[in-house]
Short mmCIF file of C-alpha atoms and ligand atoms in Angstrom, two decimals:
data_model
loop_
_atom_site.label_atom_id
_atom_site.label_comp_id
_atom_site.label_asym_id
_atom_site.label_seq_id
_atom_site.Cartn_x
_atom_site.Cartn_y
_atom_site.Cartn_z
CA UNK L 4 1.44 -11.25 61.85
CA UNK L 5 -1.52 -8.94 62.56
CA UNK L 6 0.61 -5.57 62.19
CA UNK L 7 1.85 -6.96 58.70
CA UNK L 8 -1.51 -8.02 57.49
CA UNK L 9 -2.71 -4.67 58.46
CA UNK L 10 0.46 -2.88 56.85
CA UNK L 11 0.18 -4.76 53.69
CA UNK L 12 -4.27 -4.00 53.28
CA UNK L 13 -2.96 -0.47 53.69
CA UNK L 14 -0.25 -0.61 51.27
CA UNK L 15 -2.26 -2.51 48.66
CA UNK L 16 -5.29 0.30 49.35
CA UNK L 17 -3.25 3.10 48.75
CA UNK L 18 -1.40 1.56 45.54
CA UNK L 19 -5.09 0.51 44.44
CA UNK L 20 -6.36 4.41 45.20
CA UNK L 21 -3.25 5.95 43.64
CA UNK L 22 -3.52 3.85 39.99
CA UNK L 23 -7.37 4.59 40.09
CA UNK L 24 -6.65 8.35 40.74
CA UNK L 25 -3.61 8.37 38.00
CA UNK L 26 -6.35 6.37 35.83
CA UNK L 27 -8.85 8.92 36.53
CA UNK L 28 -6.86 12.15 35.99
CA UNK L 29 -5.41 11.04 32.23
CA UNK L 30 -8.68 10.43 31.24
CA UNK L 31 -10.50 13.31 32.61
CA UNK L 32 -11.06 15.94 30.03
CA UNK L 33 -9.78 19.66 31.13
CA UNK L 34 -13.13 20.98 31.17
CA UNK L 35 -16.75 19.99 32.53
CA UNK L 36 -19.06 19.37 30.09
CA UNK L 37 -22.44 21.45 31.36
CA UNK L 38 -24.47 18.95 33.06
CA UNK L 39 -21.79 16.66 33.38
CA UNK L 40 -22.35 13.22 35.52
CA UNK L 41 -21.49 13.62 38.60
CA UNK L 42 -19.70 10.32 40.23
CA UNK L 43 -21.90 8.16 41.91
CA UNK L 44 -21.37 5.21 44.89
CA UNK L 45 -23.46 2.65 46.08
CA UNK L 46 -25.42 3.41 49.23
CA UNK L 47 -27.93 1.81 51.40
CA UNK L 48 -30.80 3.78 52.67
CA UNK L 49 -32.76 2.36 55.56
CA UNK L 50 -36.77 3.23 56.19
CA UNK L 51 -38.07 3.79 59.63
CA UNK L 52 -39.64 0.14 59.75
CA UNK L 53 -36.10 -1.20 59.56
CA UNK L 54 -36.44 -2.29 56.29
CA UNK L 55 -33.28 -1.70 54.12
CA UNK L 56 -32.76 -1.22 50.49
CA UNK L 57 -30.18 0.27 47.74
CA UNK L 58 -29.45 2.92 45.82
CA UNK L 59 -26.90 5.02 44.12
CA UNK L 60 -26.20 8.70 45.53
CA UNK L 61 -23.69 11.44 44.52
CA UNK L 62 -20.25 11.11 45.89
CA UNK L 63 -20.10 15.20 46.21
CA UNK L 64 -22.64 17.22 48.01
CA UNK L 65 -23.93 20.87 47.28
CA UNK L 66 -23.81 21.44 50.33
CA UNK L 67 -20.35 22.15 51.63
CA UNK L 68 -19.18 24.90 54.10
CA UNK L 69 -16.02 26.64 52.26
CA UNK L 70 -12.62 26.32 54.29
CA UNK L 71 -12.45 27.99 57.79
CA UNK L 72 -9.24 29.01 58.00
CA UNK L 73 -8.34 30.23 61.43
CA UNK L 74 -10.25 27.43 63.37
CA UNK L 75 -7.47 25.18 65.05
CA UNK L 76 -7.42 26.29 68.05
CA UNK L 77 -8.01 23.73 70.82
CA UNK L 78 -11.67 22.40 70.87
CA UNK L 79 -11.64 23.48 67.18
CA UNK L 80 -11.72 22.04 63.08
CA UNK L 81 -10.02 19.06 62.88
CA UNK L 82 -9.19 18.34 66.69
CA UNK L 83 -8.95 14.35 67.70
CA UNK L 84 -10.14 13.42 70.92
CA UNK L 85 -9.84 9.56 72.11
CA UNK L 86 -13.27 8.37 73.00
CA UNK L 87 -12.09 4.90 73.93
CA UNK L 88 -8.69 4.27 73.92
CA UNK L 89 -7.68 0.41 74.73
CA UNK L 90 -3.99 0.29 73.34
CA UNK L 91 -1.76 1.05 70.48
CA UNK L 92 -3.33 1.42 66.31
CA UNK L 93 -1.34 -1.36 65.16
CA UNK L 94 -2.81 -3.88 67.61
CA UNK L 95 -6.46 -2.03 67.85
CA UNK L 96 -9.67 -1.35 65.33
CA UNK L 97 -9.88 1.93 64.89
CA UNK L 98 -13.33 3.58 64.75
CA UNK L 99 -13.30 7.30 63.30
CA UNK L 100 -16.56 8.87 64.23
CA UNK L 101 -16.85 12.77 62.78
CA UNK L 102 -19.57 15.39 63.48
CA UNK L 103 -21.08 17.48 60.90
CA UNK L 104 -23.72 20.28 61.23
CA UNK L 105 -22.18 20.93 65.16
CA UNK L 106 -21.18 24.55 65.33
CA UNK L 107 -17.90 25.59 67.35
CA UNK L 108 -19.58 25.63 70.45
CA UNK L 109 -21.49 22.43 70.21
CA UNK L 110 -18.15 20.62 69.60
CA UNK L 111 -18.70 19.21 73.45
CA UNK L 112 -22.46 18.19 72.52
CA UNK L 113 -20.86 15.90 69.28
CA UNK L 114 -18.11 14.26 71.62
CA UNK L 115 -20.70 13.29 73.69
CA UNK L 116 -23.24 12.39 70.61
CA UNK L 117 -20.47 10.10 69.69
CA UNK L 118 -20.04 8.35 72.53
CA UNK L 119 -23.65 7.84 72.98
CA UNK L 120 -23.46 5.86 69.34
CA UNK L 121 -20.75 4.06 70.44
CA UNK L 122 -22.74 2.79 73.04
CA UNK L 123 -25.53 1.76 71.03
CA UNK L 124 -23.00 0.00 68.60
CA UNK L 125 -21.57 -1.75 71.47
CA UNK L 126 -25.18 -2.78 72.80
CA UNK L 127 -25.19 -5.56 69.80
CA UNK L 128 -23.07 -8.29 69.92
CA UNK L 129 -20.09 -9.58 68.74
CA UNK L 130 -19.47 -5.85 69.42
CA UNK L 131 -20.44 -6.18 73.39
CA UNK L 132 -18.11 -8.84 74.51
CA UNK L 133 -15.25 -7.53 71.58
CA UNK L 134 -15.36 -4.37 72.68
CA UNK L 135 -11.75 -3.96 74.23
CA UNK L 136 -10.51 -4.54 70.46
CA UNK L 137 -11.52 -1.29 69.82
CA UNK L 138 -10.47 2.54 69.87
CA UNK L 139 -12.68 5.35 68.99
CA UNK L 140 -11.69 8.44 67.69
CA UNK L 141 -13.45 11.57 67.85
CA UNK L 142 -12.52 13.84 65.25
CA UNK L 143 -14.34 17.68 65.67
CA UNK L 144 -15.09 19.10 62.22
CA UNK L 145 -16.42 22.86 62.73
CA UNK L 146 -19.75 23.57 60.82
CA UNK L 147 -20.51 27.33 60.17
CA UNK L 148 -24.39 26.53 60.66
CA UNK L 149 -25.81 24.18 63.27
CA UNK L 150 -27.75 21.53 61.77
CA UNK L 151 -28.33 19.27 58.73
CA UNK L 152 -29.53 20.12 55.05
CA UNK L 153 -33.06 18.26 55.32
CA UNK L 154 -33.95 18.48 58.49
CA UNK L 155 -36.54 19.27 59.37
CA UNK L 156 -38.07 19.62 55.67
CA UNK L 157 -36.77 19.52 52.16
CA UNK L 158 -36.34 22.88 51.61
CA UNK L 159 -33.82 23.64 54.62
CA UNK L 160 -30.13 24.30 53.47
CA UNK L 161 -27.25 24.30 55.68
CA UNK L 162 -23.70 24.24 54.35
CA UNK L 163 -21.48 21.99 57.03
CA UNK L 164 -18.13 20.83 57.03
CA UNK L 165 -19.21 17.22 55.11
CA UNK L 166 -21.94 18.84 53.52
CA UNK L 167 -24.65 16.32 54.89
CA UNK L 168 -28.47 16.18 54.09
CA UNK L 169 -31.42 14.44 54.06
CA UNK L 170 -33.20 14.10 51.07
CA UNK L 171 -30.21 12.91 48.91
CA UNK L 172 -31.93 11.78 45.58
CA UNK L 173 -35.35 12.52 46.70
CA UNK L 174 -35.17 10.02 49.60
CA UNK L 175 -35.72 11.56 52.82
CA UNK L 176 -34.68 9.39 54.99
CA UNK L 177 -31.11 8.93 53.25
CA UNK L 178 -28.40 11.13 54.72
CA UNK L 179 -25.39 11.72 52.07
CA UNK L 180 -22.27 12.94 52.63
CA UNK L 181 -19.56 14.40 50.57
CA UNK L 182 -16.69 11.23 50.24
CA UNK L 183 -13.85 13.49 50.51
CA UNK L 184 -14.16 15.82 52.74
CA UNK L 185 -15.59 12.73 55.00
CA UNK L 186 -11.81 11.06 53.59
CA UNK L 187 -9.91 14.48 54.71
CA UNK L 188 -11.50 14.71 58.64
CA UNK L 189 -10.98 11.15 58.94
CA UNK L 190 -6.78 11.62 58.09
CA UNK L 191 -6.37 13.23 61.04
CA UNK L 192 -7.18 10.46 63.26
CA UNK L 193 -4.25 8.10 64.09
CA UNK L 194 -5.74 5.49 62.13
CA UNK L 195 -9.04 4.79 60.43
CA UNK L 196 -9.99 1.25 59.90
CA UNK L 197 -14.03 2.04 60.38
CA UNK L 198 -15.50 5.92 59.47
CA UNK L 199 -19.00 6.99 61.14
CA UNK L 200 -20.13 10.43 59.98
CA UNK L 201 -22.72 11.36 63.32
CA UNK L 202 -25.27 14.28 61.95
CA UNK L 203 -26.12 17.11 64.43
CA UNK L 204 -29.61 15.87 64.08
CA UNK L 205 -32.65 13.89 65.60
CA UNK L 206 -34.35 12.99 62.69
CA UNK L 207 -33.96 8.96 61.72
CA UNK L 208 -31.96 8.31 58.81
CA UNK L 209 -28.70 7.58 57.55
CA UNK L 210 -26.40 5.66 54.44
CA UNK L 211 -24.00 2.84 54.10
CA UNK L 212 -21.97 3.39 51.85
CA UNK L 213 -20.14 0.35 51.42
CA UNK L 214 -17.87 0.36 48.09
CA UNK L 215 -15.79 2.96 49.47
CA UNK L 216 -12.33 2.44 48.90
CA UNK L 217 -10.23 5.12 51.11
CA UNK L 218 -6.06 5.17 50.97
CA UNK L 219 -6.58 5.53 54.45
CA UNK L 220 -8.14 1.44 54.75
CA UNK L 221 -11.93 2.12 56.01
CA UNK L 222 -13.29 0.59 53.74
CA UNK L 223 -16.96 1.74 54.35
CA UNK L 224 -18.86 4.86 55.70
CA UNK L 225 -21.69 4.87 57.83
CA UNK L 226 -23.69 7.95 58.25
CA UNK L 227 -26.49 8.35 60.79
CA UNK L 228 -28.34 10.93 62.97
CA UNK L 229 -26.59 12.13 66.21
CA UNK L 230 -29.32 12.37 68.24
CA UNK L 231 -31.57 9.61 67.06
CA UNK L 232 -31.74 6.75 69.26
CA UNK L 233 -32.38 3.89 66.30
CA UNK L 234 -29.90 4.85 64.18
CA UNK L 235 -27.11 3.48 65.72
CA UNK L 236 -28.01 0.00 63.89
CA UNK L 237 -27.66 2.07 60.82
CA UNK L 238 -23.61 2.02 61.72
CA UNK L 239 -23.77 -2.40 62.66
CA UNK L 240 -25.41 -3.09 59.55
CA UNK L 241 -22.87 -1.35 57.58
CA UNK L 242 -19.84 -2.63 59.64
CA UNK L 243 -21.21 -6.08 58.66
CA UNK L 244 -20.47 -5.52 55.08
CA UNK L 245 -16.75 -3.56 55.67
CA UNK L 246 -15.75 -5.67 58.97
CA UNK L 247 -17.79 -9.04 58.60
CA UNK L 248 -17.46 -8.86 54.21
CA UNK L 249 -21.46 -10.35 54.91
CA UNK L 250 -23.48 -10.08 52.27
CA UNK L 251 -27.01 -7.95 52.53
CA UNK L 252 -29.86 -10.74 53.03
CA UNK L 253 -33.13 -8.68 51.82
CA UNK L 254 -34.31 -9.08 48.81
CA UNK L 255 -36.05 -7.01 46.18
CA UNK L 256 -39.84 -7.99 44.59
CA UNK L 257 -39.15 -8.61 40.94
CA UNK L 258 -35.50 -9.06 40.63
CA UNK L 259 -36.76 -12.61 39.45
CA UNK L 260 -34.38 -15.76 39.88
CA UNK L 261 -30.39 -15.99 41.03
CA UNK L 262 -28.55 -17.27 38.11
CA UNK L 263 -25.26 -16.94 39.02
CA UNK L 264 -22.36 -18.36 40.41
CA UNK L 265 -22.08 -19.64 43.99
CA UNK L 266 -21.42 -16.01 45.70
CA UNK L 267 -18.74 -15.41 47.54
CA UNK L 268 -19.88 -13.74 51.09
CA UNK L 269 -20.26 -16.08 54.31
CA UNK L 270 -24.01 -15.64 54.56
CA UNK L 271 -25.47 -16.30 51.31
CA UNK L 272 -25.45 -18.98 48.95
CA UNK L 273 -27.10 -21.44 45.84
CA UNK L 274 -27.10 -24.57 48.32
CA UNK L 275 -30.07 -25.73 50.14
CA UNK L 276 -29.29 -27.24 53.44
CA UNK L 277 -28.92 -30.59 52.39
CA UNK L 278 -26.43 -29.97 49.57
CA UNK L 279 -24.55 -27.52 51.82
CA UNK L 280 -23.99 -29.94 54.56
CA UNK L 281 -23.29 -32.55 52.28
CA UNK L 282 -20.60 -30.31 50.87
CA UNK L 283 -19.68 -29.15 54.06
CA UNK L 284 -19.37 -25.44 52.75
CA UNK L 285 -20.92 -21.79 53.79
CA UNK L 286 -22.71 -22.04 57.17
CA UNK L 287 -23.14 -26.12 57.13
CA UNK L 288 -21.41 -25.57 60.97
CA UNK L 289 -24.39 -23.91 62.10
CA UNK L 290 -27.35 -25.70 60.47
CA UNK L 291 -30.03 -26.58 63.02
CA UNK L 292 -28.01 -24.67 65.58
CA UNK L 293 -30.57 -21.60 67.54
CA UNK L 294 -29.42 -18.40 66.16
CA UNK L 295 -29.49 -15.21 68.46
CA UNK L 296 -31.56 -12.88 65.76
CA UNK L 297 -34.56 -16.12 66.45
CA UNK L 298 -35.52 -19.42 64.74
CA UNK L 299 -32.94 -22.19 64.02
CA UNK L 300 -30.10 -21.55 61.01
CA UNK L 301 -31.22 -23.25 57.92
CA UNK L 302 -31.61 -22.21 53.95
CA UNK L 303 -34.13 -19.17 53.66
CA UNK L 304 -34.77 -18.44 50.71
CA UNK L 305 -34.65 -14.81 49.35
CA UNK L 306 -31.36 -13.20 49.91
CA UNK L 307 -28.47 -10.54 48.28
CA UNK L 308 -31.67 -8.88 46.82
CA UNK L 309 -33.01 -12.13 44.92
CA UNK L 310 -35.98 -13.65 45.81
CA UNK L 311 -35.45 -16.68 45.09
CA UNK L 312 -32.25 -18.76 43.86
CA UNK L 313 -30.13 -17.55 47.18
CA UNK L 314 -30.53 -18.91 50.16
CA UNK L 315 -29.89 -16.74 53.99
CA UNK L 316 -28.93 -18.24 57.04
CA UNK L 317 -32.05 -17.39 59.03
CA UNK L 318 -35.28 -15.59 58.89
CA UNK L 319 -34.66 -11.83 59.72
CA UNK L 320 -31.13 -11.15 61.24
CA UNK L 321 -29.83 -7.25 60.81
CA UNK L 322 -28.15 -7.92 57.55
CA UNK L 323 -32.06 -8.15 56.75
CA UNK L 324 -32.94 -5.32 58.83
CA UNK L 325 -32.32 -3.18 61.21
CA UNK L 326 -32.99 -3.85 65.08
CA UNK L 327 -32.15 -7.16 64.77
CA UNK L 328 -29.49 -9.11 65.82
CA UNK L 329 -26.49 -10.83 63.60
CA UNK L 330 -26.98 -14.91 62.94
CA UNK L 331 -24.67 -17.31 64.11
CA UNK L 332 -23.01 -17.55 60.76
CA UNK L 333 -22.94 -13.30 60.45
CA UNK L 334 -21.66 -13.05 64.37
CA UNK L 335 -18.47 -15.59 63.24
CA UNK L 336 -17.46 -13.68 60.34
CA UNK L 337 -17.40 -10.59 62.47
CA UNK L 338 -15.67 -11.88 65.16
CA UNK L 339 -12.90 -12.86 62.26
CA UNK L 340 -13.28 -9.25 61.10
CA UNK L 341 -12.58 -7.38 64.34
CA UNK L 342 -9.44 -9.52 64.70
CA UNK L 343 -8.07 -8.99 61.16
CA UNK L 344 -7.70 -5.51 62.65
CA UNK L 345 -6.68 -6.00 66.30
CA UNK L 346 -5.07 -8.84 68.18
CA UNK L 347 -5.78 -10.82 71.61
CA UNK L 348 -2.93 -10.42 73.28
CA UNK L 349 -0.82 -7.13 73.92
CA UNK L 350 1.49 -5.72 76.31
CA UNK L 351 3.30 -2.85 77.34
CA UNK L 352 6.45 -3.98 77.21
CA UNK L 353 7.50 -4.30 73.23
CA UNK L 354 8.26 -7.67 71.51
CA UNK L 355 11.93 -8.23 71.37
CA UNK L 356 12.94 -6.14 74.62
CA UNK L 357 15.45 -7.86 76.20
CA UNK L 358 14.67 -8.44 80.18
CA UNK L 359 16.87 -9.66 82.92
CA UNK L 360 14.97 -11.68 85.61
CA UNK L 361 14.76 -8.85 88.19
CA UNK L 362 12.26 -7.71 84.94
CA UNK L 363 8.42 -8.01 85.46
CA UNK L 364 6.17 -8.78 82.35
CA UNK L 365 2.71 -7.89 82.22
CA UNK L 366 0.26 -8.57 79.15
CA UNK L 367 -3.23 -7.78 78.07
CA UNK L 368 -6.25 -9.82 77.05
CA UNK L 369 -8.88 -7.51 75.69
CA UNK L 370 -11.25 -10.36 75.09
CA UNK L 371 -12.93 -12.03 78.53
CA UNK L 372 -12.16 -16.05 78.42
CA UNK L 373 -8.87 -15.52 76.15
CA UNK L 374 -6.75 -18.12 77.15
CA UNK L 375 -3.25 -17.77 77.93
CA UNK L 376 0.33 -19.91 77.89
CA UNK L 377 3.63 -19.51 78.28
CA UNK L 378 6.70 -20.49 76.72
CA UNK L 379 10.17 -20.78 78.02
CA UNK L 380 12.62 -21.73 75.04
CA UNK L 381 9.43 -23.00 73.47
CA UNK L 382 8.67 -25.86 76.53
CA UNK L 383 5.37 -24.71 77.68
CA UNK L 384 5.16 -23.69 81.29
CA UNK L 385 1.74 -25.23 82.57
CA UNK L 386 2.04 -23.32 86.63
CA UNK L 387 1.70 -20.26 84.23
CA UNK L 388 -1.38 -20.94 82.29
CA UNK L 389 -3.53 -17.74 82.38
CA UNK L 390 -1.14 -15.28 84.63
CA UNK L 391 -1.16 -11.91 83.08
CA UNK L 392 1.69 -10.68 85.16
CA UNK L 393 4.68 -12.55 85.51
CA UNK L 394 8.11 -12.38 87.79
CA UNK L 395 10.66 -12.84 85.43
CA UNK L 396 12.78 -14.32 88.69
CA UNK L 397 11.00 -17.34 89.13
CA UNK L 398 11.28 -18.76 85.30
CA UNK L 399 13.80 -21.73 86.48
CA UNK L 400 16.66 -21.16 83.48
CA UNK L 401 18.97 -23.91 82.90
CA UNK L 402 22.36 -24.00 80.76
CA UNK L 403 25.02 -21.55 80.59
CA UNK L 404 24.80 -18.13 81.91
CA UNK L 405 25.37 -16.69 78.43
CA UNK L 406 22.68 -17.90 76.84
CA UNK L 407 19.61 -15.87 76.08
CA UNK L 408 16.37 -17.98 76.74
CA UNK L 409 13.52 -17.12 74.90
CA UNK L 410 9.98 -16.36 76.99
CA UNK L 411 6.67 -16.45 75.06
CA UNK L 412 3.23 -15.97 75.48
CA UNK L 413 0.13 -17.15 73.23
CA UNK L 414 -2.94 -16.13 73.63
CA UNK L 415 -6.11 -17.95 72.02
CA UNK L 416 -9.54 -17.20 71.91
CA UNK L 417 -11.74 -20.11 72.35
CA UNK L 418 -15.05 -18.42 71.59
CA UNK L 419 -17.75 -21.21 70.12
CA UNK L 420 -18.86 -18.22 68.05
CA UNK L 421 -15.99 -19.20 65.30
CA UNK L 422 -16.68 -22.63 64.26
CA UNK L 423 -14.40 -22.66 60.79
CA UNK L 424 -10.94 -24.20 61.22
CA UNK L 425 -9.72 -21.66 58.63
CA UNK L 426 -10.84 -18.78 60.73
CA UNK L 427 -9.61 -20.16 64.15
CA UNK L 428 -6.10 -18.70 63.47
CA UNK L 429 -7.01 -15.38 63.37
CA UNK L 430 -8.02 -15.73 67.03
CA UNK L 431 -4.48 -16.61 67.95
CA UNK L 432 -2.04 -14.13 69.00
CA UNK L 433 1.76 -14.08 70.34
CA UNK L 434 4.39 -12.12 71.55
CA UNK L 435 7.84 -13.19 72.25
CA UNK L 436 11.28 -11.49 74.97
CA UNK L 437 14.51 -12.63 74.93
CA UNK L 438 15.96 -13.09 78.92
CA UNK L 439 19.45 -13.18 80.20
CA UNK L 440 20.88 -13.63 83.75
ZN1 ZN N 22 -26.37 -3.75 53.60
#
């Protein structure tokens, strides 16, 4: 169910990318009008402090190394290197992290960059105890200079392989990238379900850019400084919009009163508490509950950039700003994200083989406390409640020798993190053998 949910966001991301590129090449005119608009996305820039707030920022940059051809040797452009590697792509998130500004011999120094981010991703929670859902690819792109545009002052230009720099639109601390060569580096990996562009740098700053709609299914782009401790948190915040689909709950002075409709994302919303637990909508679960960014969950208001007319879960969680922790309502929607992607239960043995009982089975649980049970022709099998390896031999079959029994297992995750019956499904995974004597 997982690998065809998968499949089909892919499918449906590619057909969506393909139309919108058909779209865009009948309209475009065959020539470039001087001074022509560039294309623009959405980004999120985020100030030393931790506070966060938006912006728009060229999808291209000027700063792009031309082509190396030549470079493919081993340890060069374009080589894929598993930082973590817990299982298969179909049954596993897949986190693309690519270098930029690291030279061909500093290719060793970005592997190691990345892994260092992927430790202070993992740091946060959901991400610490979910972390076995995960893979992490690092994917080498070869920079002719070492180093950032930007960095250390405005007037430093370095052309890299995804053209990064500080400074994008006059903002110093926001690091742009160029979308497509970001969208090229990251098809070589397996599988990209999450992209993190790591600078060659130590100055703070990054981007989320999170309306990016790749045919490969990331669906966002988080770029921050290699060798900048803080900026990790750059990479959760964004992951909560493309993982968690949480709204941002900062708000901007003078963008007046929410009129709207009731929004959509987990996290914000037009109800105060009262009306939202009367309705028994949005976070109503968690109201009064203590949340693990501080304070109790409630109806703040100021959120999605209003200040006032939306209402956030709690006071300052890290979909306010960065450092902080998720709330209880943000850590349940990510949990749901990570396993839209990957499932709790896999083993090496495929679904479908057909065993004899001289066969041993063995399955995975990624996630500590998963609970397990098995099934023999769909009669549960109690002795074997939690065994992750199991001696075909001594299932007790009954009926003639020609029939193939079915053996199942199910594994659930009971984590009091997901409190909404209509997520709890997600957490459930099976697989399924067929046996004969
Ligand atoms: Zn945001």
């Amino acid at each position: 169910m997982h690998l065809r949910t998968k499949a089909a966001t892919r499918t449906a991301a590619v057909l969506l990318t393909t139309t919108l590129a058909a779209a865009l090449l009948g309209a475009a005119p065959a020539w470039s009008a001087p001074g022509a608009a560039q294309p623009r996305a959405q980004v999120e820039v985020f100030a030393e402090d931790g506070g966060i707030s938006r912006t728009t920022a060229p999808t291209v940059s000027p700063y792009l190394a031309a082509p190396a051809p030549g470079l493919t040797a081993p340890g060069g452009d374009g080589d894929v290197t598993p930082l973590v590697r817990n299982g298969d792509t179909a049954s596993k998130l897949d986190v693309v992290v690519i270098g930029d500004g690291y030279a061909a011999q500093e290719q060793e120094k970005f592997r190691s960059d990345a892994a260092e981010k992927w430790r202070e991703i993992t740091a946060v929670e959901p991400y610490a105890t979910y972390r076995g859902l995960f893979n992490v690819w690092a994917v080498s792109a070869v920079s002719p200079e070492s180093g950032v545009s930007g960095d250390p002052d405005r007037a430093t230009v370095r052309h890299t392989a995804l053209g990064s720099y500080f400074w994008c639109d006059g903002v110093e601390r926001l690091l742009c990238v160029d979308e497509k060569a970001v969208e090229r580096y990251a098809a070589k990996a397996p599988q990209a379900d999450l992209v993190i562009v790591v600078a060659n740098s130590t100055k703070y700053g990054g981007a989320g850019y999170n309306d990016v709609k790749s045919a490969l299914g990331y669906e966002g782009i988080a770029t921050v400084a290699g060798g900048n401790a803080r900026s990790g948190q750059i990479a959760v915040h964004e992951t909560g919009h493309s993982l968690g689909k949480l709204a941002d709950e900062y708000a901007y002075d003078g963008q007046g009163a929410y009129q709207g409709e009731e929004p959509a994302e987990a996290n914000i919303s037009t109800l105060t508490a009262d009306r939202m637990r009367d309705q028994g909508v949005k976070w109503s679960r968690w109201l009064g509950k203590a949340s693990p960014d501080g304070g109790t969950v409630g109806t703040y208001e100021g959120g999605g950039y209003y200040p006032t007319g939306l209402y956030r879960p709690t006071e300052n969680s890290i979909m306010r700003s960065l450092g902080r922790e998720f709330n209880l309502p943000g850590r349940e929607a990510m949990i749901a994200g990570f396993y839209r992607h990957a499932t709790p239960l896999t083993s090496p043995t495929p679904a479908g083989t057909w065993l004899t009982p001289a066969d041993r089975l063995t399955v995975d649980l990624p996630v500590p406390g998963t609970l397990l049970h098995w099934y023999l022709d769909g009669r549960e099998q109690p002795q074997l409640r939690g065994r992750t390896a199991l001696d075909l031999g001594a299932l007790h079959l009954t009926g003639p020798r020609s029939r193939p029994h079915l053996v199942s297992a199910v594994a659930t995750d009971p984590t009091p993190a997901v409190a909404d019956p209509a997520l709890r499904p997600e957490l459930t995974g099976s697989l399924s053998w067929l046996l004969t004597r």
